[in-house]
Structure formats: C-alpha cells, structure tokens
Short mmCIF file of C-alpha atoms and ligand atoms in Angstrom, two decimals:
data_model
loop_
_atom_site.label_atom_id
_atom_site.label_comp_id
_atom_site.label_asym_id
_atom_site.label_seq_id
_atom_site.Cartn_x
_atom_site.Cartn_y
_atom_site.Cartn_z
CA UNK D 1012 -1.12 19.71 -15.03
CA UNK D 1013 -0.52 18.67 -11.67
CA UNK D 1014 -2.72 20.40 -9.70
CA UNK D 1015 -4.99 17.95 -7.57
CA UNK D 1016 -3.84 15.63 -8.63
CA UNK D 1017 -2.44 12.09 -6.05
CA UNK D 1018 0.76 10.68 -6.07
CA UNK D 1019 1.16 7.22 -5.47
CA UNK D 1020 4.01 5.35 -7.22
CA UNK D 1021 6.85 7.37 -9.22
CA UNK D 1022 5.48 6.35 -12.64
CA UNK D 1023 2.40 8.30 -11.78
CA UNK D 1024 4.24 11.68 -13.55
CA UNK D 1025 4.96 12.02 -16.46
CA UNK D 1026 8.69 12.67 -17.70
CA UNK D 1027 7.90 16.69 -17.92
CA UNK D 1028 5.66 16.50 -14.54
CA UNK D 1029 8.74 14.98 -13.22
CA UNK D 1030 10.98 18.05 -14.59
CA UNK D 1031 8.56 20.49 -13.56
CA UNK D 1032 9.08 19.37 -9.69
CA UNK D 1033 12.67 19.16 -10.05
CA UNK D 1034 13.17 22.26 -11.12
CA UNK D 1035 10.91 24.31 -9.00
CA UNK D 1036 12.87 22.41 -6.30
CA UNK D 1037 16.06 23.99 -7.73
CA UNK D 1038 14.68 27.36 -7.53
CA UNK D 1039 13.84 26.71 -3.56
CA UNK D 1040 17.13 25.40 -2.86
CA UNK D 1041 18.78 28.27 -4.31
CA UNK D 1042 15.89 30.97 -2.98
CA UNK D 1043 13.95 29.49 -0.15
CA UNK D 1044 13.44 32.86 1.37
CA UNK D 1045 11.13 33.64 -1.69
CA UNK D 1046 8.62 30.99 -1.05
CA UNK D 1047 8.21 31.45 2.95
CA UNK D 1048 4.15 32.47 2.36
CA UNK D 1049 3.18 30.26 -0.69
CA UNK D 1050 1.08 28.41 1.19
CA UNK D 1051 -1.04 30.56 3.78
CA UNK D 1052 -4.51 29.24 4.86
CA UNK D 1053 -3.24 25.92 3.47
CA UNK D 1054 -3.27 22.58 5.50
CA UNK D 1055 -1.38 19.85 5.21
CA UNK D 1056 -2.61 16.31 7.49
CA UNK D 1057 0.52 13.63 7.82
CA UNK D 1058 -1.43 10.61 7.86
CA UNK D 1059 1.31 7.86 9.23
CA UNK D 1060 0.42 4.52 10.37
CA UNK D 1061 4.30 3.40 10.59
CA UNK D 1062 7.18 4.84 12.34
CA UNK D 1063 9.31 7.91 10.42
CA UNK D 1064 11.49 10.49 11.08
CA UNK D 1065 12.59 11.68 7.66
CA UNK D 1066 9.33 11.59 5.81
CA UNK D 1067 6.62 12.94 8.04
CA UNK D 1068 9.06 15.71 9.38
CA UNK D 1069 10.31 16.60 5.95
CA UNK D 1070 6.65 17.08 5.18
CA UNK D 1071 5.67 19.03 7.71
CA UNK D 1072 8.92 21.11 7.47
CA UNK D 1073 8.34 21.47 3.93
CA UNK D 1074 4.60 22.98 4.54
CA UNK D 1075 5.75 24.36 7.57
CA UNK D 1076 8.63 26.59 5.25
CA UNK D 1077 5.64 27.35 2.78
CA UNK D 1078 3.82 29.15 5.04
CA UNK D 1079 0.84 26.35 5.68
CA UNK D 1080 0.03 24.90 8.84
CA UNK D 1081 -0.22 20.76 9.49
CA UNK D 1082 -1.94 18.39 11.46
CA UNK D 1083 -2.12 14.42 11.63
CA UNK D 1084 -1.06 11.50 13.39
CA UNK D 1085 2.08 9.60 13.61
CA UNK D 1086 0.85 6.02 14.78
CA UNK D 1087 -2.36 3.57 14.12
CA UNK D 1088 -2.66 3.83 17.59
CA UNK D 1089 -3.59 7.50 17.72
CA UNK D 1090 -6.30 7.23 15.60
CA UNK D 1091 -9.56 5.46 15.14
CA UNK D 1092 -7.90 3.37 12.79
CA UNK D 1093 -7.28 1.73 16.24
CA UNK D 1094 -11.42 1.73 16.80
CA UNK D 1095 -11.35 -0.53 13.06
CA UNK D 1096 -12.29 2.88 10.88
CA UNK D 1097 -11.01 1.79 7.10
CA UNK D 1098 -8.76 4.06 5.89
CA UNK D 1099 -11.47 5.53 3.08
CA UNK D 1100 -13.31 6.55 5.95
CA UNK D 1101 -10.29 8.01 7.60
CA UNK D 1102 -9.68 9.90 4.28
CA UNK D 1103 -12.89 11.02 3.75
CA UNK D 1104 -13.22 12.81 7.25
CA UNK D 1105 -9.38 14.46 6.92
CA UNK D 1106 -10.15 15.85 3.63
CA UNK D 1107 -12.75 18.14 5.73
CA UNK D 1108 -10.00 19.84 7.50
CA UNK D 1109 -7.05 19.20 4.81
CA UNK D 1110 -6.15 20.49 1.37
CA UNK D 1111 -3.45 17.80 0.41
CA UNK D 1112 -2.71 14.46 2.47
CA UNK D 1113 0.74 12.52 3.23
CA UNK D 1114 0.01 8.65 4.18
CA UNK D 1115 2.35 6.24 5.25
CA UNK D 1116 0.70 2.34 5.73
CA UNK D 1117 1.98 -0.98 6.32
CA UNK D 1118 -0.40 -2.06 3.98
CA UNK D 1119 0.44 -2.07 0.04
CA UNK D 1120 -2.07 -0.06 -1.45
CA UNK D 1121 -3.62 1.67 1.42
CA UNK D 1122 -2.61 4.93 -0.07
CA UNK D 1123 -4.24 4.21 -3.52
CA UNK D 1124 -7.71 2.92 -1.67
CA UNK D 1125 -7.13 6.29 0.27
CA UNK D 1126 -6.61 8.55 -2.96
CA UNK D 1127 -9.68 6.49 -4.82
CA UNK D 1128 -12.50 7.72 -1.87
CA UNK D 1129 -11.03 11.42 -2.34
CA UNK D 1130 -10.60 14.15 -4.39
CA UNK D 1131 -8.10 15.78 -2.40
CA UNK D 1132 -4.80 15.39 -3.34
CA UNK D 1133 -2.69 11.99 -1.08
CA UNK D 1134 0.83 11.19 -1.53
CA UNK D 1135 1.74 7.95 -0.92
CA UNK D 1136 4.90 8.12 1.98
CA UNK D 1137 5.83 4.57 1.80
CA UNK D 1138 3.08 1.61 1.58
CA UNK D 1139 4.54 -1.75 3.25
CA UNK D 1140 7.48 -3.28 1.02
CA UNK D 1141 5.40 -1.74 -2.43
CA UNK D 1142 6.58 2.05 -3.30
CA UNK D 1143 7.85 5.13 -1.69
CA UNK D 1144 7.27 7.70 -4.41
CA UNK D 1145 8.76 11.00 -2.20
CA UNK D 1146 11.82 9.33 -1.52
CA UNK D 1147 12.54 8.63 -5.05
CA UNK D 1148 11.78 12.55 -5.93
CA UNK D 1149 14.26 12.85 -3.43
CA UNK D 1150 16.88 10.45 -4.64
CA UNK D 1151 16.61 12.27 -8.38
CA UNK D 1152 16.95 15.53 -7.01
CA UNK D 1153 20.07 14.53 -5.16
CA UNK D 1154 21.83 12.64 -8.01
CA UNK D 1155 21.03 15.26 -10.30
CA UNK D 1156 21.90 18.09 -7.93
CA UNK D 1157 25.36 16.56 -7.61
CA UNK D 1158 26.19 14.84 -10.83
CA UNK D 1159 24.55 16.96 -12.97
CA UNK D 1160 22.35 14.50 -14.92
CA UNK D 1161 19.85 11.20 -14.50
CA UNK D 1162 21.10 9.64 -17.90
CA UNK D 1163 24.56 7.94 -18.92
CA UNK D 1164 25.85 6.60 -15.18
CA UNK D 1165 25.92 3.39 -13.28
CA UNK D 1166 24.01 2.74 -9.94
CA UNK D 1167 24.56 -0.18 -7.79
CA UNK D 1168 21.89 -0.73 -5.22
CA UNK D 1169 23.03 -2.52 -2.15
CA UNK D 1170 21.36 -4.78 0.31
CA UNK D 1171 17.54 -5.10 0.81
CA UNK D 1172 16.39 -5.24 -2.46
CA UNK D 1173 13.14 -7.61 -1.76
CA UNK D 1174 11.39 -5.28 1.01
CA UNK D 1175 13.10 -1.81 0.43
CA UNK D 1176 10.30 -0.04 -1.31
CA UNK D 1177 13.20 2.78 -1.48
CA UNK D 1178 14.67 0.33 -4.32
CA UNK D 1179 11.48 -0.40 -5.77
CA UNK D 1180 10.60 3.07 -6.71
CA UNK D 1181 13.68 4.20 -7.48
CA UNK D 1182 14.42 1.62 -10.15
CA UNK D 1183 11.16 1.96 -11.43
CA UNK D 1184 11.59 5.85 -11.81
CA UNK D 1185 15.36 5.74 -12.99
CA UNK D 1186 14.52 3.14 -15.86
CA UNK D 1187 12.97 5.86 -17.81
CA UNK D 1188 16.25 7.64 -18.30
CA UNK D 1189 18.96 6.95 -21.01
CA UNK D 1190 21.58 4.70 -20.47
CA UNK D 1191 21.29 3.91 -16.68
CA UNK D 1192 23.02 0.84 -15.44
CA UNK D 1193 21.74 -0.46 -12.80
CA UNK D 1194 24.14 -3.20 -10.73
CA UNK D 1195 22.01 -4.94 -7.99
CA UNK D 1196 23.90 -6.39 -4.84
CA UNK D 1197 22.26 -8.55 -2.22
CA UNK D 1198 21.72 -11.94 -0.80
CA UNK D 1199 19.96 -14.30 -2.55
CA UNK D 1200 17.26 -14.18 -0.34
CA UNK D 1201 17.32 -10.49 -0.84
CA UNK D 1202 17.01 -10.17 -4.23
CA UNK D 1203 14.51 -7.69 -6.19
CA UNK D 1204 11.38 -8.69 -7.12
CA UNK D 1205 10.67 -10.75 -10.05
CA UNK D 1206 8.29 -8.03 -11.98
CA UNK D 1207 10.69 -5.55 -11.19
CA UNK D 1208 13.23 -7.82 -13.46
CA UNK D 1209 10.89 -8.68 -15.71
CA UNK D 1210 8.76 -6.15 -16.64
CA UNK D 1211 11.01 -3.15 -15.60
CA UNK D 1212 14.03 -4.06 -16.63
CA UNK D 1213 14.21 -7.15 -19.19
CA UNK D 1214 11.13 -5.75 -21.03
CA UNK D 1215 12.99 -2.84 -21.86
CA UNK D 1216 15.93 -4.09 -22.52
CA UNK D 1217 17.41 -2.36 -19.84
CA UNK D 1218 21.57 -2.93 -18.42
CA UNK D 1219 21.84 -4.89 -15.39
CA UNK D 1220 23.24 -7.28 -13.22
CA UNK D 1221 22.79 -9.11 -10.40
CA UNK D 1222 26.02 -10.16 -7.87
CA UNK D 1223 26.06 -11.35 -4.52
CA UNK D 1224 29.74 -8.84 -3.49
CA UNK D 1225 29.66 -5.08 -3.08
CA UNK D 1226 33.69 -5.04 -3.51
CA UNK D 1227 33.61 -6.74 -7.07
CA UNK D 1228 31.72 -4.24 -8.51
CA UNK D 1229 32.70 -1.00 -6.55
CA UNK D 1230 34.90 0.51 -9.19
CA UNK D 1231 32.41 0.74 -11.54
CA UNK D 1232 29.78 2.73 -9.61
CA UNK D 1233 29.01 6.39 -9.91
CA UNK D 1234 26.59 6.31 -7.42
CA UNK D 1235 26.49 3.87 -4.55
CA UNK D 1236 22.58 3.38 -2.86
CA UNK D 1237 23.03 1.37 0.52
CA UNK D 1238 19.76 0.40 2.40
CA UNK D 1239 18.95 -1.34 5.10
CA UNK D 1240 17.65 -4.56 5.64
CA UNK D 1241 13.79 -4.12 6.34
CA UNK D 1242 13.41 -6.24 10.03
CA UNK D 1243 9.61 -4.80 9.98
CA UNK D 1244 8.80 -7.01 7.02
CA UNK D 1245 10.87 -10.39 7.93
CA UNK D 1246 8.30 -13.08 9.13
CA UNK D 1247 11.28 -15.06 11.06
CA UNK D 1248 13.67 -13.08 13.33
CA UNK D 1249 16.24 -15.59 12.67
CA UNK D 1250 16.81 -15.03 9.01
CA UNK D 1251 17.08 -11.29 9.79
CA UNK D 1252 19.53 -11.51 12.18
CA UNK D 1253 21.78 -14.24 9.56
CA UNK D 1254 21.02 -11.03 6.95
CA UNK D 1255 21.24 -7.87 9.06
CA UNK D 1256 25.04 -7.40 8.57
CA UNK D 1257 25.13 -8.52 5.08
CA UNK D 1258 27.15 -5.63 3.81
CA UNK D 1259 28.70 -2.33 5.78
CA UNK D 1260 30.82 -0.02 4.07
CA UNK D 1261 33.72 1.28 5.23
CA UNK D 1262 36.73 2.96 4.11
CA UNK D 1263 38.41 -0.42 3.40
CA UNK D 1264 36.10 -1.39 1.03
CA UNK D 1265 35.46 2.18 -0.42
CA UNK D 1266 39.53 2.09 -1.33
CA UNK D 1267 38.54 0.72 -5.05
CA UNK D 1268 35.54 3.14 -5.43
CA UNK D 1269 35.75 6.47 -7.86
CA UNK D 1270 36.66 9.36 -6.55
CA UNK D 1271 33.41 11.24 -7.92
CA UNK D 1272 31.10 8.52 -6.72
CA UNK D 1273 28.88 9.47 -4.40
CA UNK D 1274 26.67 7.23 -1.51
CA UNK D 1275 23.11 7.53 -1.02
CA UNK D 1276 20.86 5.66 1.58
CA UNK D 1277 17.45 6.80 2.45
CA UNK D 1278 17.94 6.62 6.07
CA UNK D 1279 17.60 5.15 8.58
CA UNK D 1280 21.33 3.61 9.06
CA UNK D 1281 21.43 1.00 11.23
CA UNK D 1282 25.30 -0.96 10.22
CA UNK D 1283 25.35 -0.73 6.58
CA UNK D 1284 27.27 2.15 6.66
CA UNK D 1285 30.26 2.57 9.10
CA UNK D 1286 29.96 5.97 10.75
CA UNK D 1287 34.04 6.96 9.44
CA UNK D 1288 32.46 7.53 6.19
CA UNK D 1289 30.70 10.55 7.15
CA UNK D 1290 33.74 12.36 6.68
CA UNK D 1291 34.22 11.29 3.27
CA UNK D 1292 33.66 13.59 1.00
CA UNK D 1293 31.50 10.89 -0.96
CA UNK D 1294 29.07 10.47 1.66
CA UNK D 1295 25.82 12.11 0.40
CA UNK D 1296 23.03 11.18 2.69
CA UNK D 1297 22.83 13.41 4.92
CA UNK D 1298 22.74 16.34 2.07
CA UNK D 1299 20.02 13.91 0.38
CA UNK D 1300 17.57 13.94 3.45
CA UNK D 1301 17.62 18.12 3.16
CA UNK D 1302 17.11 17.64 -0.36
CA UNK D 1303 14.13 15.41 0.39
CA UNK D 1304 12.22 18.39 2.37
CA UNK D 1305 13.04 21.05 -0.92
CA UNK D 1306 11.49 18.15 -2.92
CA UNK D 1307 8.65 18.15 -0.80
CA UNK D 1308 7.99 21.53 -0.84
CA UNK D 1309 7.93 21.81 -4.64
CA UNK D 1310 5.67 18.79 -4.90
CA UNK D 1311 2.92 20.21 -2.13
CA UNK D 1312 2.98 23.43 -4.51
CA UNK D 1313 2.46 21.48 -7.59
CA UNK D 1314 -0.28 19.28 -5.86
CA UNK D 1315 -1.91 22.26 -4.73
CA UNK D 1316 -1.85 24.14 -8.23
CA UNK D 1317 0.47 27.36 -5.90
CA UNK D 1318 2.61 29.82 -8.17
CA UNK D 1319 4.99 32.04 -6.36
N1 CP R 2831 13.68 7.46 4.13
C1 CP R 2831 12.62 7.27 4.94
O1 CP R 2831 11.54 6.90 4.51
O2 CP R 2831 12.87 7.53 6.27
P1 CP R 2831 11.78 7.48 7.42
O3 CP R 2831 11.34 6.03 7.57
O4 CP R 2831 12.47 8.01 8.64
O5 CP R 2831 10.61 8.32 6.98
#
C-alpha cells in the first residue's frame, strides 16, 4: 500500500511497490489522455533548495498533466530557509497548503528529517551526493521500456561515481534484480563509495568490476549510464577541472559498442557526451527525461492513494 506513504531512497519500495509504479506508468505513456483530471483539488509544493531543470519541472508537469495545481520554491534564497527556519519547520507549515511534497537539499538527509516531522507524503528529489530516488524510477522505466527487462544485462556506469547520487540510487535499486552486471568506470578519485561495494554489492555476491577506461569495456555493455562530474560537491576547483573531461563519448569510441546498447545520463550534459551522438540511434536520454515526468505522475498517484 502506497498511499501516504514518503519516498526517500529507492530501497524504500518494495519489489511489487516498485512494479506497481512501473506499470501504471506504462498505462500513462500509452493513454495519458485518460488521466488528465486524476488529480483535481490536489496540490503539489516543489520544495528545491538546489538548482534543477529536469526534476522540479518534471514534477510539476507531471501534477500539472494530472489535473492538480503546484506551488513551491526553487532556491534557499526564496524562502525563509534564508531567515534560518529548519527544514521541519518548513515542512510542517507546507503540509498546510500541500497534499504531497517534492524536496531537493544539499544536505544528505534533509528530506528524511523533512518526511519524519510530517505525515504528508515527501519525495526525496536528490539530497547532496546521498540518493536521488525519482531519477532511479526513471532510469528503470527507461531500461525496461526499451530493453524489455531489469534482469540478465550488463550496465557500465561512467564517470562520477563518488558524488553522483544518480549512481548511488541506481545501483542500489538495480542490485535487487537477477543477474545484473554492473561495470563501474571512473578515476580513482572518482570511484563509488565504499558501502556501496561492500554492503551492496560484495555482500550479495553481486558481478562487478571496477576499470579506470570506458573503451576496454564498451563491447560488453547493454546499457551505457554517463554522468557528469558533480563540480557542486568538489571542495578544490583544481581537482575538478584535472577530472571534468575525464571521459566524453563520441562516435569514435562508440565504434566497438553493440548495436542494441543504449546510453543513458540523467542530465545535465556538460562534455561527457559529444553532441554527434544525438543522432545515434543509441542515444536514449533525451527519451529518458520524458520518461522521468510519466514516472512521476504514476508515483504522485500512488503517494496520494488516486485510482483512475
Ligand atoms: N537529473 C536531474 O536530477 O536533473 P536536474 O538536476 O536538472 O533536476
């Protein structure tokens, strides 16, 4: 039963709550005309106290499209968070005017304190370098959407795999599938985690490796998930400038890849990805940010406990 209930990190659903989202996503991709009022007299608040485009918008779109109406704020600096309120407090006076909150923080955590002083539904969208639970719906709706299955392929996830909270989530989410290979490029400096090696993927006995070049490993890939390399989180402006340009993709190095593969990145681009791959047929990220507003829009219903 998901209704009112908060979503903070992907491992907060269960397998079947998972499902559940994913497919009434699939019905509003292939319907969305059916689902226009859904969500009259209902309010969504976008809560964001970081920069976004895809998240907040997809969000609002997603109510928007359901018939609901939105409010929020899309800096710190618009709010009274700006006077010192805490975000409970914030939380506490939004869920007077809101039914179901989106919060994005720089802080890790800030969404979970938020969801803890509330019983209206928040979903976490993206706490500092921690989780981004939305974009990971989003990822599996896309993957499965276009290879027709989350079990039985190989991922490689490319570049900032310390701070991209993208990575962190996905992993976290895809480990709970059969036979998912995961093949993790970056820097050394960049590398994931420790407890995401550990107790993710060592503890159970999950396939993966670590490598420091995208073009040894290309041909093996079914899915290819380039991100960026977080400058927000860096403490030293020099090592992000010696990393920024770690690894771009371009045709070149996409000669060895499979045809079927297909590339994700959860946007923004800034190099990773040269812009002549657009035009590949491959290149998936621009269908995965319209998947990420469908995904949104099944999720607010489920939140909110709406049937069509
Ligand atoms: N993917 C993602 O989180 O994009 P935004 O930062 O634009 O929301």
């Amino acid at each position: 039963m998901l209704k009112g209930k908060s979503l903070i990190e992907p491992n907060d659903l269960s397998l079947e709550e998972l499902d559940e989202i994913l497919n009434l996503a699939d019905k509003i991709v292939a319907n969305p005309e059916e689902y226009t009022d859904v969500c009259k007299g209902k309010v969504l608040a976008t809560l964001f106290y970081e920069p976004s485009t895809r998240t907040r918008l997809s969000f609002e779109a997603a109510m928007l499209r359901l018939g609901g109406s939105i409010m929020g704020f899309s800096s710190a600096d618009s709010s009274s968070a700006a006077k010192g309120e805490s975000v409970a407090d914030t939380i506490r006076t939004i869920a007077c005017y809101a039914d179901i909150a989106a919060m994005r923080h720089p802080k890790e955590g800030a969404p979970k304190v938020a969801a803890m002083a509330t019983d209206m539904p928040v979903i976490n969208g993206g706490d500092g370098g921690h989780q981004h639970p939305t974009q990971t719906l989003t990822d599996l709706l896309t993957i499965r959407s276009l290879k027709g299955k989350l079990d039985n392929f190989t991922i490689g996830i490319c570049g900032d795999l310390k701070f991209g909270r993208t990575v962190h989530s996905l992993i976290k989410a895809l480990s709970r599938f059969s036979s998912v290979k995961f093949v993790l490029v970056s820097p050394e400096e960049l590398k994931v985690p420790e407890y995401i090696t550990h107790e993710i993927l060592k503890n159970n006995n999950i396939d993966y490796k670590e490598v420091e070049k995208l073009e040894d490993v290309m041909g093996e890939l079914d899915v290819l998930y380039m991100t960026r390399v977080q400058k927000e989180r860096f403490f030293n402006e020099a090592d992000y400038i010696r990393l920024k340009d770690s690894y771009i993709v371009d045709m070149e190095k996409l000669s060895s890849a499979k045809d079927d593969m297909i590339i994700l990145h959860p946007l923004p681009r800034v190099n990773e990805i040269s812009v002549e791959v657009d035009k590949d047929p491959r290149a998936a990220y621009f269908k995965q940010a319209k998947f990420g507003m469908y995904v949104r829009m099944a999720l607010i219903m489920k939140l909110l406990g709406v049937e069509k």
